[in-house]
Amino acid sequence: MRPFYVTTPIYYVNDKPHIGHAYSTVAADVLARYAKLRGRPTRFLTGTDEHGQKIEEKAKELGKDPQAFVDVMSPPFRDAFVELGCDFDDYIRTTEPRHEEKVQELWKILFAKGDIYLGDYEGWYSVADESFITETELKALDEVTRSKVVRVKEPSYFFKLSAYGDALLEFYEQNPTFVQPEGRFNEVKAFVKEGLRDLSVSRTSFTWGIPVPGDDAHVMFVWFDALTNYMSALGGPAKEGEAPLYDRFWPHGGSDDAQVVHIVGKDILRFHAVFWPAFLLAAGLQPPTQVFAHGWLTINGEKMSKRFGNFIPPGPLVEAFGADVVRYYLMREVGFGQDGDFAHKQVFARYHGELGNGLGNLLQRIVASILKNEFGGAVPAPTEIGDEERELVAVAEKSAAVAAHHLDLVAPHRALDAIFELVAAANRYVDRTAPWALAKAGDKERLATVCYHVLESLRWLSVMLAPFLPSKTADLRAQLGVSALTPEEAMDQWPKAGDFGGLPAGTLTAPAAPLFPRFDPKTEAEILEKLGANKPAEAAKPAKKEKKVEEKKDAPKAEAPKTDDKSEASAPIAFDDFVKVDLRVGLILEAEAVPKSDKLVRCQIDLGEEKPRQVLAGIRKHYDPEALVGKRVVVVANLAPRKMMGLESHGMILAASDTDHGLSVLGLEKEITPGTRVS
Ligand code: MSP
C-alpha cells in the first residue's frame, strides 16, 4: 500500500492555540485516521514554528529569553491537539537540534550548487506575516498589518528563485493536482507566470534563528527554516538507508512513492506551493505530492481576533461539547477549501439534529429497547431478505464508496454527506419496517432481519465515522459488542461492497447511556453564555478596524448568506420548494441612508408593480446609497414584511460576501425589465 504522509502547518508560538489552528490539525488527523483504516502506512506530523523576528520581539516584550519563552509556549499547542483527539505520530519544534541540523544541510546543498548567494536586501518586511513584501503588496495591506511593516536594509543571502520559474511551471504541469482546490492552483500559476524575483533567505538585524552555515552574522529567514520541518521530521535530507522514515515517507521519484499532503491555510499557500517546491527542485529533491489550502473560519460571522474578544481557544469548546463534536462540526459545517463560519448555535443544531436524532437515535431505538427485550441483547441472525433490506445494503455500499472517494480527494465535508446518507436511510428503514410493531405482533423472524440490518448499518457507520468521531465511535462499537478498531498497517477495515453481514449473529450488545444526550434549553443557554457566544456582534466590534473585517462584520446575515461555505452542507430541496421563493428583478429608483443606523439603506425599488417597494438593506458599509440608484438587483419579493429602525421593509436584496472581497449585491448583466421573475 502506498505510504501516506500528512502534515499541518507548524504554528507560531507567539500566541496561544485557537480554533483556526485546531481546524488544520483536525483535518489532518481525519485524513491520517482514514488512511490508517485503509491499511496504509501512515505518518501524521504537526508541531510549532519557533524562530523569527515576531517571536524574538514577543519574548523581549515579556522580558524573557526566547528559548525559555518558546519552551513555555509550545506545549499548549500539543496539549490542545491531544485534547481534540488528534493522534499525531510526531510533533516537531523548530528549535530542536534534529531540525536545525537538517535545515543547515539543505542550505549547504543549495549553497554548494550556487543557488544561494550573498547580496543586499532593501525593502519592506512584514513582521506579522514574517514575509518580505513589495510596494504593491504594502499598499494592499490592512492598516494594522501595515503599521507593523518595517523598512529593512541589510546584507542578505538570496535564493535564486528567479531561475526556477520554468521548472516550477513544468512541475505544476506534470502534477495537475499539486495544489487544491483548483482555483487556488490557478492563482499560484498566475503568480509564477508573472515572473519570480530572487528571495531573501537570511536576516542580520536580529539573532533568533538558525545560523547560516559559515556566516554567523546571518540567521535564516524563518520560512526557509519552517518549511524544512516537513522533511527534517523524517530525518531528511539524507542518503538512502540513513533515515528509514525519510526513505519511506518522502517521495524520491519512484512509482511507489509516498503520497505527501501538506494541509495549510490559504494565507500561506504561496510559501508552500512556490518557495518550498523551488527549494526542493533546486536541491535535486522531490517536492511533496499535494498542498491543500483550506479557507479561513470566522467566529459567529466575525473575523477572529483578540481585539474583538472572539479569539477562540479550543479548550472550552472541547469541555462544553466534547472533542468529537467539535471535530465533527469543523469538518461538517464548512466545505474544506472554502471560507466558513464557526457559529456556536450551529454546533448545537448539528449536535441535536444529525448526531443526536440521526445517529444516536438509531442506536437507541434498537439496542436499548427492542434487542434487549426480544433477543436478550444478542444480535439475531437475519432470516428472509426483501427489497427493503436490499435497498438499505445498496445505500450502505454506495455511502462507503463515495465517502472513501471524497476522503481520497481531501473533501471530508463531502465524505460526511455521503456517510449521513446511510444514517438517514437506516432511520427511514426503521420507520418503514416498524420493529416495535413487529415485536408487538410477535413476528420474531422479520424482527430479527430488521434488527440485524440496523445493527450492521451501525457497525459500518462505526468504521466510516471513526476518523471524525474517534471516541464516540469507540463507544458505539462497545455498545454493539464489537471490538475496538485498532488501525493497523496492511489491514483495510473500510467497509466495501459484499462486506454487509460481517456482524456475527450472537454478538452480545452492551446498551449504555445515549451517545449524544440532549442538552436542555437552559443548559444550552448557559453554555452559550459561558462560551461568550451570546455577545451581540456590536460589542465585539473594535473601535478602529481593518478593511476586510469591516466588510465582513457588517454583512447582514439574512442578506448575505455565506453561500460559499454553506451551500454544500445544505440538504437538497425539491424544485417545488425553490419556486416558492419569488425572486424578481428590481430597479433601484431611490436610496438613502437610514438615520441613526450605520448599516441600513432605505431603497425604493421598481418591481414592475403599481408603486415602488420600500426595501431596507444592511449594505451601507459596502455601498454609497447614491451609487445604488439605477442598479438592477435581485429581490426576494414574497418575504413577509419586517420592521427595522421603525421602518417597514417589503423584500430583501440578495447579496454575497466572502473574506477576500467583502459584500456584493447580485446584479444582472443585461437591462432586464423590472419585475421579471428570476429562476
Ligand atoms: N508558522 C507559519 C506556518 C509555517 S508552516 C511551514 C504560520 N503559523 S500560524 O500559526 O500563523 O498559522 C498557522 C495556520 O493557522 C495557517 O495555516 C493559518 O491559515 C491557520 N489559521 C489561522 N487563523 C485561521 C482562521 N481563522 N481560520 C482557519 N485557519 C486559520 O503561518
XYZ file of C-alpha atoms and ligand atoms in Angstrom:
710
model
C 0.000 0.000 0.000
C 1.209 3.477 -0.876
C 2.528 5.234 2.249
C 0.705 8.382 3.288
C 2.340 11.346 4.999
C 0.131 14.215 6.115
C 1.277 17.419 7.766
C -0.195 20.556 9.284
C 1.428 23.979 9.222
C 3.710 24.377 12.185
C 2.226 27.022 14.422
C 3.834 30.259 15.552
C 4.219 30.241 19.282
C 3.910 33.980 19.809
C 0.340 33.279 20.870
C -1.922 30.566 22.185
C -3.689 27.912 20.095
C -7.063 28.887 18.653
C -9.803 27.271 16.647
C -8.110 28.118 13.314
C -5.102 26.027 14.359
C -7.446 23.298 15.530
C -9.086 23.320 12.110
C -5.939 22.389 10.150
C -4.885 19.818 12.708
C -8.254 18.090 12.969
C -8.469 17.871 9.180
C -5.029 16.269 9.014
C -5.981 13.889 11.812
C -9.128 12.816 9.964
C -7.080 12.080 6.848
C -4.448 10.172 8.829
C -7.029 8.094 10.679
C -8.776 7.320 7.416
C -5.516 6.286 5.728
C -4.710 4.011 8.664
C -8.153 2.402 8.407
C -7.419 1.762 4.756
C -4.368 -0.143 5.877
C -1.878 2.387 4.544
C 1.457 3.004 6.247
C 0.679 6.456 7.619
C 2.526 9.272 9.292
C 0.981 12.432 10.667
C 3.133 15.394 11.663
C 2.349 18.613 13.455
C 4.406 20.981 15.573
C 5.491 24.538 16.255
C 7.399 27.242 14.400
C 9.583 28.887 16.998
C 12.102 31.191 15.340
C 11.881 34.600 13.721
C 11.550 38.262 14.469
C 7.931 38.061 15.634
C 8.787 35.578 18.369
C 12.002 37.322 19.343
C 10.088 40.591 19.752
C 7.321 38.970 21.776
C 9.836 37.317 24.118
C 11.626 40.640 24.551
C 8.359 42.402 25.276
C 7.792 39.942 28.103
C 11.368 40.250 29.298
C 12.065 36.594 28.544
C 14.841 34.686 26.889
C 13.430 33.468 23.529
C 14.238 29.810 24.195
C 12.621 29.922 27.636
C 9.638 31.675 26.047
C 9.093 29.092 23.276
C 9.579 26.263 25.756
C 6.557 27.563 27.615
C 4.502 28.425 24.517
C 4.850 25.206 22.507
C 3.330 22.596 24.871
C -0.150 24.196 24.937
C -0.398 23.518 21.188
C 0.473 19.882 21.673
C -1.986 19.635 24.589
C -4.772 21.332 22.648
C -4.389 18.893 19.764
C -4.291 15.892 22.080
C -7.419 17.176 23.791
C -9.061 17.346 20.366
C -8.331 13.669 19.876
C -5.567 14.234 17.315
C -3.320 11.228 17.141
C -0.168 12.637 15.538
C 2.907 10.462 15.146
C 5.399 13.253 15.624
C 5.425 16.779 16.986
C 8.302 18.837 15.708
C 9.680 22.005 17.233
C 11.965 24.072 15.041
C 14.294 24.750 17.966
C 15.132 21.045 18.222
C 18.666 20.097 17.135
C 17.301 17.341 14.826
C 15.574 20.070 12.842
C 18.300 22.715 12.927
C 20.880 20.258 11.625
C 18.754 19.261 8.645
C 17.860 22.844 7.734
C 21.547 23.672 7.642
C 22.104 20.606 5.493
C 19.526 21.752 2.949
C 21.100 25.216 2.981
C 24.531 23.727 2.299
C 23.210 21.737 -0.651
C 21.712 24.871 -2.218
C 24.756 26.983 -1.429
C 27.101 24.399 -2.936
C 25.002 24.394 -6.114
C 25.285 28.163 -6.352
C 21.577 28.698 -5.764
C 22.188 30.755 -2.631
C 24.351 33.846 -2.942
C 25.212 36.867 -0.805
C 23.744 40.289 -1.657
C 21.930 43.221 -0.032
C 18.259 43.481 0.695
C 16.466 46.760 0.740
C 12.741 46.809 1.073
C 9.787 46.109 3.327
C 9.352 43.326 5.828
C 6.068 42.392 7.491
C 6.869 41.095 10.936
C 3.269 39.968 11.466
C 3.432 37.735 8.383
C 7.181 37.069 8.585
C 7.356 37.960 4.949
C 9.221 40.275 2.553
C 6.750 42.408 0.673
C 6.692 44.587 -2.388
C 5.437 48.191 -2.637
C 2.229 46.944 -4.276
C 1.652 44.366 -1.568
C 2.295 47.053 1.038
C -0.484 49.206 -0.330
C -2.917 46.314 -0.219
C -2.260 45.558 3.460
C -4.778 46.404 6.121
C -3.986 49.257 8.472
C -2.944 47.134 11.407
C -0.541 44.898 9.499
C 0.841 47.902 7.625
C 1.648 49.643 10.886
C 3.909 46.724 11.748
C 5.787 46.681 8.457
C 9.412 47.753 8.745
C 11.922 49.047 6.234
C 14.900 46.713 6.033
C 18.308 47.445 4.555
C 20.818 44.759 5.351
C 23.188 42.251 3.796
C 21.262 39.133 2.922
C 21.655 35.771 1.271
C 19.328 35.233 -1.641
C 17.876 32.094 -3.110
C 17.821 32.141 -6.930
C 14.076 31.790 -7.147
C 14.031 33.695 -10.431
C 15.828 30.775 -12.078
C 13.136 28.274 -11.101
C 10.001 29.751 -12.673
C 10.060 27.418 -15.670
C 10.943 24.379 -13.595
C 8.017 25.155 -11.296
C 5.596 25.608 -14.178
C 6.736 22.327 -15.662
C 6.338 20.634 -12.301
C 2.797 22.046 -11.994
C 2.022 20.810 -15.488
C 3.168 17.303 -14.610
C 1.356 17.339 -11.294
C -2.069 18.753 -12.088
C -3.411 18.240 -8.570
C -0.339 19.593 -6.788
C -2.387 22.456 -5.340
C -6.001 22.042 -4.329
C -8.601 23.493 -4.612
C -8.103 24.101 -8.295
C -8.940 27.812 -8.132
C -6.069 28.334 -5.749
C -3.758 26.440 -8.088
C -4.649 28.894 -10.843
C -3.672 31.789 -8.572
C -0.337 30.125 -7.842
C 0.369 29.521 -11.529
C -0.529 33.100 -12.390
C 1.854 34.341 -9.715
C 4.721 32.252 -11.070
C 3.959 33.202 -14.671
C 4.298 36.874 -13.788
C 7.974 36.211 -13.104
C 9.752 35.470 -9.865
C 12.306 37.588 -8.060
C 15.136 36.116 -6.028
C 14.141 35.505 -2.454
C 15.955 36.923 0.536
C 16.643 33.955 2.817
C 18.643 35.421 5.678
C 18.491 38.298 8.141
C 21.138 40.146 10.117
C 19.092 42.564 12.206
C 18.096 40.016 14.831
C 19.523 36.735 16.073
C 16.634 34.399 16.898
C 17.003 31.924 14.078
C 19.104 29.106 12.726
C 22.614 30.381 11.960
C 23.653 30.397 8.330
C 26.406 27.783 7.951
C 29.759 29.518 7.718
C 28.389 33.036 8.343
C 27.299 33.631 11.899
C 26.258 37.221 11.204
C 23.143 35.827 9.475
C 20.210 33.807 10.682
C 17.973 32.071 8.183
C 14.700 33.563 7.000
C 12.118 31.876 9.167
C 10.203 30.350 6.234
C 13.306 28.581 4.917
C 13.677 27.122 8.385
C 9.975 26.359 8.886
C 9.184 24.685 5.556
C 12.033 22.255 6.019
C 10.266 20.806 9.087
C 8.276 18.514 6.824
C 11.474 16.826 5.782
C 13.621 17.184 8.898
C 10.957 15.390 10.951
C 11.617 12.342 8.792
C 15.380 12.728 9.157
C 15.842 14.188 5.674
C 17.541 15.305 3.582
C 19.530 12.108 3.866
C 21.153 9.476 1.711
C 19.285 6.251 1.089
C 19.485 3.955 4.093
C 20.407 6.724 6.527
C 16.912 7.700 7.603
C 14.251 4.969 7.294
C 11.320 7.343 7.782
C 12.620 9.650 5.099
C 13.121 6.721 2.755
C 9.596 5.550 3.367
C 7.532 8.704 3.698
C 9.192 11.244 1.399
C 8.877 10.817 -2.373
C 12.074 10.048 -4.233
C 10.748 9.860 -7.768
C 9.813 6.151 -7.805
C 6.486 4.691 -8.871
C 5.683 3.507 -5.333
C 6.470 6.893 -3.822
C 4.762 8.025 -0.674
C 1.867 10.425 -1.024
C 2.693 13.607 0.876
C -0.126 16.042 1.628
C 0.535 19.385 3.293
C -2.631 20.863 4.799
C -2.248 24.638 5.027
C -4.402 27.746 5.341
C -4.965 29.768 2.170
C -2.848 32.618 3.570
C 0.328 30.570 3.495
C -0.172 28.839 0.177
C 2.491 30.756 -1.738
C 5.212 29.667 0.670
C 4.192 26.046 0.244
C 3.329 25.969 -3.427
C 6.098 28.187 -4.805
C 9.031 28.581 -2.413
C 9.065 25.077 -0.945
C 8.971 23.129 -4.234
C 11.517 25.586 -5.673
C 13.967 24.880 -2.824
C 13.471 21.161 -3.320
C 13.753 21.176 -7.109
C 16.924 23.243 -6.762
C 18.335 20.743 -4.285
C 17.500 17.863 -6.619
C 14.855 16.583 -4.212
C 11.288 15.587 -4.881
C 8.535 18.097 -3.899
C 5.508 16.917 -1.910
C 2.557 15.359 -3.711
C -0.028 17.946 -2.772
C -0.615 21.186 -0.938
C -4.222 21.567 0.131
C -5.215 25.117 1.048
C -8.211 25.370 3.326
C -10.250 28.502 3.919
C -10.498 30.726 6.945
C -13.026 30.487 9.705
C -14.882 33.446 11.090
C -16.500 33.211 14.500
C -20.229 33.870 14.655
C -19.746 35.882 11.475
C -16.798 37.939 12.749
C -13.141 37.748 11.883
C -11.328 36.101 14.766
C -9.052 38.455 16.597
C -8.012 39.113 20.145
C -9.014 42.716 19.658
C -12.595 41.662 19.020
C -12.637 39.448 22.075
C -13.565 36.432 19.948
C -10.223 34.680 19.829
C -11.457 31.167 20.453
C -9.241 28.642 22.174
C -10.357 25.068 21.514
C -10.220 24.017 25.197
C -13.545 25.465 26.434
C -15.344 24.125 23.364
C -13.985 20.658 23.999
C -15.038 20.970 27.610
C -18.559 22.014 26.635
C -19.245 19.666 23.714
C -16.552 17.011 23.832
C -13.717 16.707 21.335
C -15.647 14.583 18.848
C -18.449 17.088 18.476
C -16.011 19.935 17.843
C -14.163 17.815 15.286
C -17.410 16.808 13.626
C -18.651 20.352 13.450
C -15.420 21.674 11.976
C -15.392 19.038 9.280
C -19.113 19.147 8.565
C -20.044 22.787 8.636
C -17.555 24.219 6.178
C -16.684 22.928 2.735
C -12.990 22.116 3.087
C -11.153 24.609 0.902
C -13.749 27.335 1.378
C -14.124 30.063 3.961
C -16.721 29.402 6.593
C -18.131 30.311 9.923
C -17.914 28.762 13.341
C -21.239 29.566 14.973
C -21.804 28.225 18.454
C -25.547 27.915 17.994
C -24.986 25.897 14.882
C -22.898 23.415 16.879
C -25.972 22.692 18.988
C -28.141 22.441 15.875
C -25.879 19.841 14.294
C -25.393 18.077 17.615
C -29.081 17.633 18.254
C -30.096 17.117 14.647
C -27.524 14.960 12.933
C -25.689 13.380 15.820
C -28.474 13.008 18.388
C -31.609 12.484 16.314
C -29.777 10.908 13.406
C -27.052 8.628 14.668
C -27.667 8.358 18.415
C -31.329 7.649 17.998
C -30.725 4.850 15.542
C -28.691 3.001 18.141
C -31.074 3.837 20.931
C -34.156 2.711 19.037
C -32.845 -0.779 18.521
C -30.203 -1.699 21.065
C -31.598 -0.125 24.199
C -35.121 -1.472 23.917
C -36.125 -3.998 21.253
C -32.950 -6.035 21.188
C -32.820 -6.246 24.940
C -36.457 -7.217 25.350
C -36.842 -9.509 22.364
C -33.450 -11.169 21.925
C -31.837 -10.872 25.345
C -29.434 -8.285 23.904
C -27.850 -10.710 21.411
C -27.599 -9.910 17.697
C -30.123 -12.171 15.922
C -29.387 -13.921 12.630
C -31.305 -12.370 9.725
C -33.919 -14.536 8.086
C -35.592 -13.729 4.788
C -34.217 -10.691 2.995
C -36.529 -8.474 0.947
C -36.385 -5.320 -1.164
C -36.209 -3.040 1.827
C -33.080 -4.776 3.055
C -31.512 -4.823 -0.406
C -32.163 -1.129 -0.715
C -30.504 -0.418 2.620
C -27.468 -2.519 1.729
C -27.161 -0.673 -1.582
C -27.176 2.674 0.237
C -24.540 1.401 2.685
C -22.269 0.242 -0.129
C -22.671 3.463 -2.041
C -22.118 5.535 1.050
C -18.850 3.735 1.882
C -17.561 4.012 -1.670
C -18.490 7.668 -2.090
C -17.146 8.651 1.335
C -13.844 6.916 0.576
C -13.643 8.687 -2.765
C -14.116 12.071 -1.115
C -11.644 11.366 1.641
C -9.126 10.381 -1.007
C -9.745 13.792 -2.569
C -9.426 15.632 0.776
C -13.099 16.557 0.864
C -14.087 15.499 4.390
C -17.321 17.513 4.307
C -18.485 15.609 1.254
C -17.476 12.321 2.849
C -19.699 13.199 5.803
C -22.566 13.980 3.450
C -22.197 10.508 1.976
C -21.936 8.827 5.376
C -25.036 10.576 6.629
C -26.941 9.215 3.643
C -26.619 5.872 5.386
C -27.734 7.318 8.736
C -30.819 8.741 7.019
C -31.504 5.538 5.072
C -31.218 3.377 8.194
C -33.613 5.641 10.076
C -36.059 5.513 7.183
C -35.716 1.730 7.185
C -36.640 1.623 10.881
C -39.623 3.892 10.260
C -40.822 1.756 7.394
C -40.287 -1.639 8.929
C -41.618 -0.525 12.345
C -39.788 -3.051 14.545
C -41.822 -2.116 17.611
C -44.969 -3.180 15.734
C -43.271 -6.425 14.691
C -42.382 -7.051 18.326
C -45.933 -6.384 19.382
C -47.239 -8.703 16.709
C -44.758 -11.396 17.783
C -43.168 -11.588 14.311
C -39.751 -12.572 15.602
C -38.415 -13.738 12.246
C -38.977 -10.463 10.482
C -37.879 -8.584 13.584
C -34.581 -10.480 13.560
C -33.910 -9.402 9.981
C -34.769 -5.793 10.712
C -32.658 -5.604 13.884
C -29.747 -7.246 12.145
C -29.788 -4.755 9.274
C -29.888 -1.772 11.575
C -27.094 -3.134 13.741
C -24.910 -3.962 10.763
C -25.509 -0.470 9.353
C -24.414 0.916 12.698
C -21.302 -1.231 12.601
C -20.444 0.186 9.172
C -21.038 3.665 10.488
C -18.746 2.971 13.439
C -15.917 2.453 10.957
C -16.711 5.206 8.495
C -17.225 7.793 11.212
C -14.175 6.731 13.221
C -11.845 9.294 11.591
C -14.242 12.066 12.588
C -15.622 10.792 15.888
C -12.891 8.519 17.250
C -14.195 8.389 20.770
C -17.950 8.261 20.077
C -17.479 5.508 17.511
C -15.470 3.555 20.086
C -18.478 3.893 22.441
C -20.772 2.886 19.611
C -18.732 -0.240 18.934
C -18.700 -1.102 22.614
C -22.494 -0.886 22.684
C -22.704 -3.028 19.569
C -20.482 -5.577 21.298
C -17.772 -5.447 18.620
C -14.090 -4.989 19.307
C -12.422 -1.597 19.160
C -10.846 -0.583 15.866
C -7.124 -0.936 16.023
C -5.846 0.764 12.923
C -3.076 -1.470 11.749
C -0.996 -1.315 8.649
C -1.929 -3.683 5.865
C -5.430 -4.176 7.255
C -8.085 -2.459 5.199
C -11.024 -2.124 7.544
C -13.057 0.278 5.441
C -16.383 -1.382 4.531
C -16.832 -2.409 0.923
C -19.444 -3.895 -1.354
C -20.024 -7.508 -0.333
C -18.996 -6.909 3.274
C -22.502 -6.285 4.600
C -23.242 -9.109 7.014
C -19.925 -9.104 8.839
C -21.511 -8.675 12.261
C -21.678 -12.181 13.753
C -25.090 -13.305 14.954
C -24.979 -13.990 18.667
C -22.792 -10.960 19.412
C -23.826 -9.654 22.790
C -24.647 -5.964 22.688
C -23.997 -3.726 25.678
C -26.582 -0.956 25.841
C -25.304 2.068 27.694
C -26.019 5.767 28.012
C -27.140 7.617 24.855
C -24.204 8.593 22.643
C -25.407 12.162 22.275
C -27.604 13.072 25.239
C -29.762 16.133 24.709
C -28.846 19.446 26.247
C -31.945 21.012 27.733
C -32.568 24.601 26.614
C -31.437 26.021 29.954
C -28.093 24.202 29.857
C -27.690 25.149 26.218
C -28.215 28.818 27.077
C -25.754 28.568 29.958
C -23.109 27.013 27.726
C -23.566 29.702 25.087
C -23.255 32.324 27.776
C -20.133 30.729 29.215
C -18.529 30.495 25.789
C -19.302 34.148 25.160
C -21.412 33.231 22.142
C -24.349 35.415 23.159
C -22.363 38.594 22.937
C -24.055 40.804 20.387
C -21.778 41.272 17.424
C -21.715 45.030 18.110
C -19.999 44.510 21.445
C -17.234 42.643 19.751
C -16.529 45.347 17.201
C -13.276 47.204 17.548
C -13.145 50.969 17.584
C -10.689 51.017 14.727
C -10.907 48.254 12.272
C -9.173 46.567 9.407
C -10.710 46.995 5.993
C -11.616 43.377 5.419
C -13.008 42.958 8.872
C -15.227 45.940 8.378
C -16.583 44.417 5.222
C -17.164 41.094 6.866
C -18.717 42.060 10.114
C -21.309 44.278 8.594
C -22.514 41.691 6.188
C -26.203 41.492 7.097
C -26.824 37.864 7.877
C -30.155 37.479 6.124
C -28.972 39.260 3.025
C -25.617 37.709 2.552
C -25.723 34.057 3.424
C -22.225 32.686 3.172
C -23.120 30.665 0.161
C -19.509 29.776 -0.417
C -19.352 27.604 2.646
C -22.899 26.624 3.466
C -24.202 25.605 0.084
C -22.528 22.245 0.074
C -23.724 21.263 3.507
C -27.399 22.101 2.977
C -29.932 19.409 2.244
C -31.351 19.234 -1.290
C -34.788 20.768 -1.785
C -37.482 19.922 -4.292
C -37.966 22.229 -7.269
C -41.455 22.946 -5.920
C -39.875 24.337 -2.792
C -37.465 26.508 -4.739
C -40.241 28.133 -6.748
C -41.957 29.212 -3.549
C -39.320 31.923 -3.292
C -40.454 34.747 -5.535
C -37.259 36.244 -6.920
C -37.674 39.339 -9.087
C -35.511 41.774 -10.951
C -35.651 45.115 -9.155
C -34.502 48.533 -10.319
C -33.352 50.791 -7.508
C -35.056 54.161 -8.013
C -34.019 55.866 -4.787
C -31.613 55.022 -1.991
C -30.835 56.879 1.199
C -29.040 56.114 4.426
C -31.362 55.394 7.349
C -30.658 57.980 10.063
C -29.013 56.614 13.243
C -28.095 53.338 11.565
C -24.611 52.644 10.317
C -25.838 49.687 8.323
C -29.175 50.315 6.752
C -30.018 51.832 3.404
C -33.656 52.578 2.519
C -34.315 51.746 -1.121
C -37.341 52.385 -3.303
C -37.335 49.605 -5.844
C -39.295 49.219 -9.044
C -40.522 45.613 -9.124
C -42.898 46.134 -12.035
C -45.762 46.807 -9.620
C -48.043 49.824 -9.308
C -45.869 51.516 -6.742
C -42.194 51.111 -5.936
C -41.456 48.886 -2.953
C -39.577 50.050 0.097
C -36.773 47.621 0.948
C -34.232 48.089 3.736
C -30.816 46.611 3.123
C -27.889 46.339 5.562
C -25.309 47.332 2.991
C -24.350 50.867 3.921
C -20.799 49.907 4.839
C -20.311 48.492 1.367
C -22.206 50.881 -0.867
C -22.760 54.604 -1.013
C -26.544 54.978 -1.220
C -26.236 57.228 -4.295
C -24.187 54.603 -6.097
C -27.060 52.153 -5.756
C -29.539 54.265 -7.711
C -30.073 52.829 -11.178
C -28.711 49.379 -10.235
C -30.644 46.284 -11.173
C -30.674 43.795 -8.308
C -32.348 40.528 -7.380
C -35.084 40.879 -4.758
C -36.935 38.269 -2.711
C -40.359 39.704 -3.385
C -42.553 37.498 -1.211
C -40.707 37.805 2.075
C -43.027 38.712 4.944
C -42.638 42.435 5.731
C -40.398 43.214 8.686
C -39.655 46.361 10.659
C -36.164 47.744 11.111
C -35.407 51.014 12.885
C -39.128 51.729 12.812
C -39.359 51.373 9.022
C -41.095 48.606 7.099
C -39.126 46.539 4.639
C -41.048 44.691 1.898
C -38.460 42.379 0.430
C -34.805 41.523 0.521
C -31.954 42.340 -1.820
C -29.722 39.338 -2.467
C -26.025 39.715 -1.810
C -22.996 37.527 -1.208
C -19.875 38.116 0.802
C -16.542 36.494 1.415
C -13.471 37.338 3.380
C -11.448 38.448 0.391
C -13.921 40.701 -1.370
C -16.416 41.878 1.216
C -20.052 42.170 0.172
C -21.531 42.413 -3.297
C -25.205 42.679 -4.239
C -26.266 40.323 -7.012
C -26.616 42.185 -10.288
C -27.692 41.440 -13.857
C -25.581 41.672 -16.962
C -28.409 42.965 -19.169
C -31.128 45.527 -18.627
C -33.849 43.020 -17.866
C -37.276 44.616 -17.246
C -38.042 45.279 -13.579
C -40.448 42.727 -12.125
C -39.207 39.883 -14.331
C -39.134 36.635 -12.444
C -35.680 35.205 -11.668
C -35.458 31.434 -11.920
N 4.239 29.345 11.155
C 3.514 29.560 9.958
C 3.345 28.272 9.186
C 4.619 27.601 8.813
S 4.337 26.098 8.008
C 5.805 25.645 7.449
C 2.132 30.116 10.301
N 1.702 29.912 11.524
S 0.317 30.459 12.122
O 0.266 29.987 13.469
O 0.226 31.866 11.938
O -0.828 29.879 11.268
C -0.951 28.519 11.124
C -2.182 28.127 10.360
O -3.353 28.531 11.042
C -2.239 28.714 8.966
O -2.477 27.655 8.060
C -3.425 29.624 9.006
O -4.096 29.639 7.790
C -4.270 28.956 10.081
N -5.248 29.870 10.621
C -5.031 30.958 11.398
N -6.233 31.572 11.613
C -7.213 30.904 10.969
C -8.607 31.000 10.891
N -9.271 31.978 11.435
N -9.257 30.020 10.222
C -8.623 28.939 9.688
N -7.320 28.821 9.755
C -6.586 29.865 10.225
O 1.506 30.676 9.423
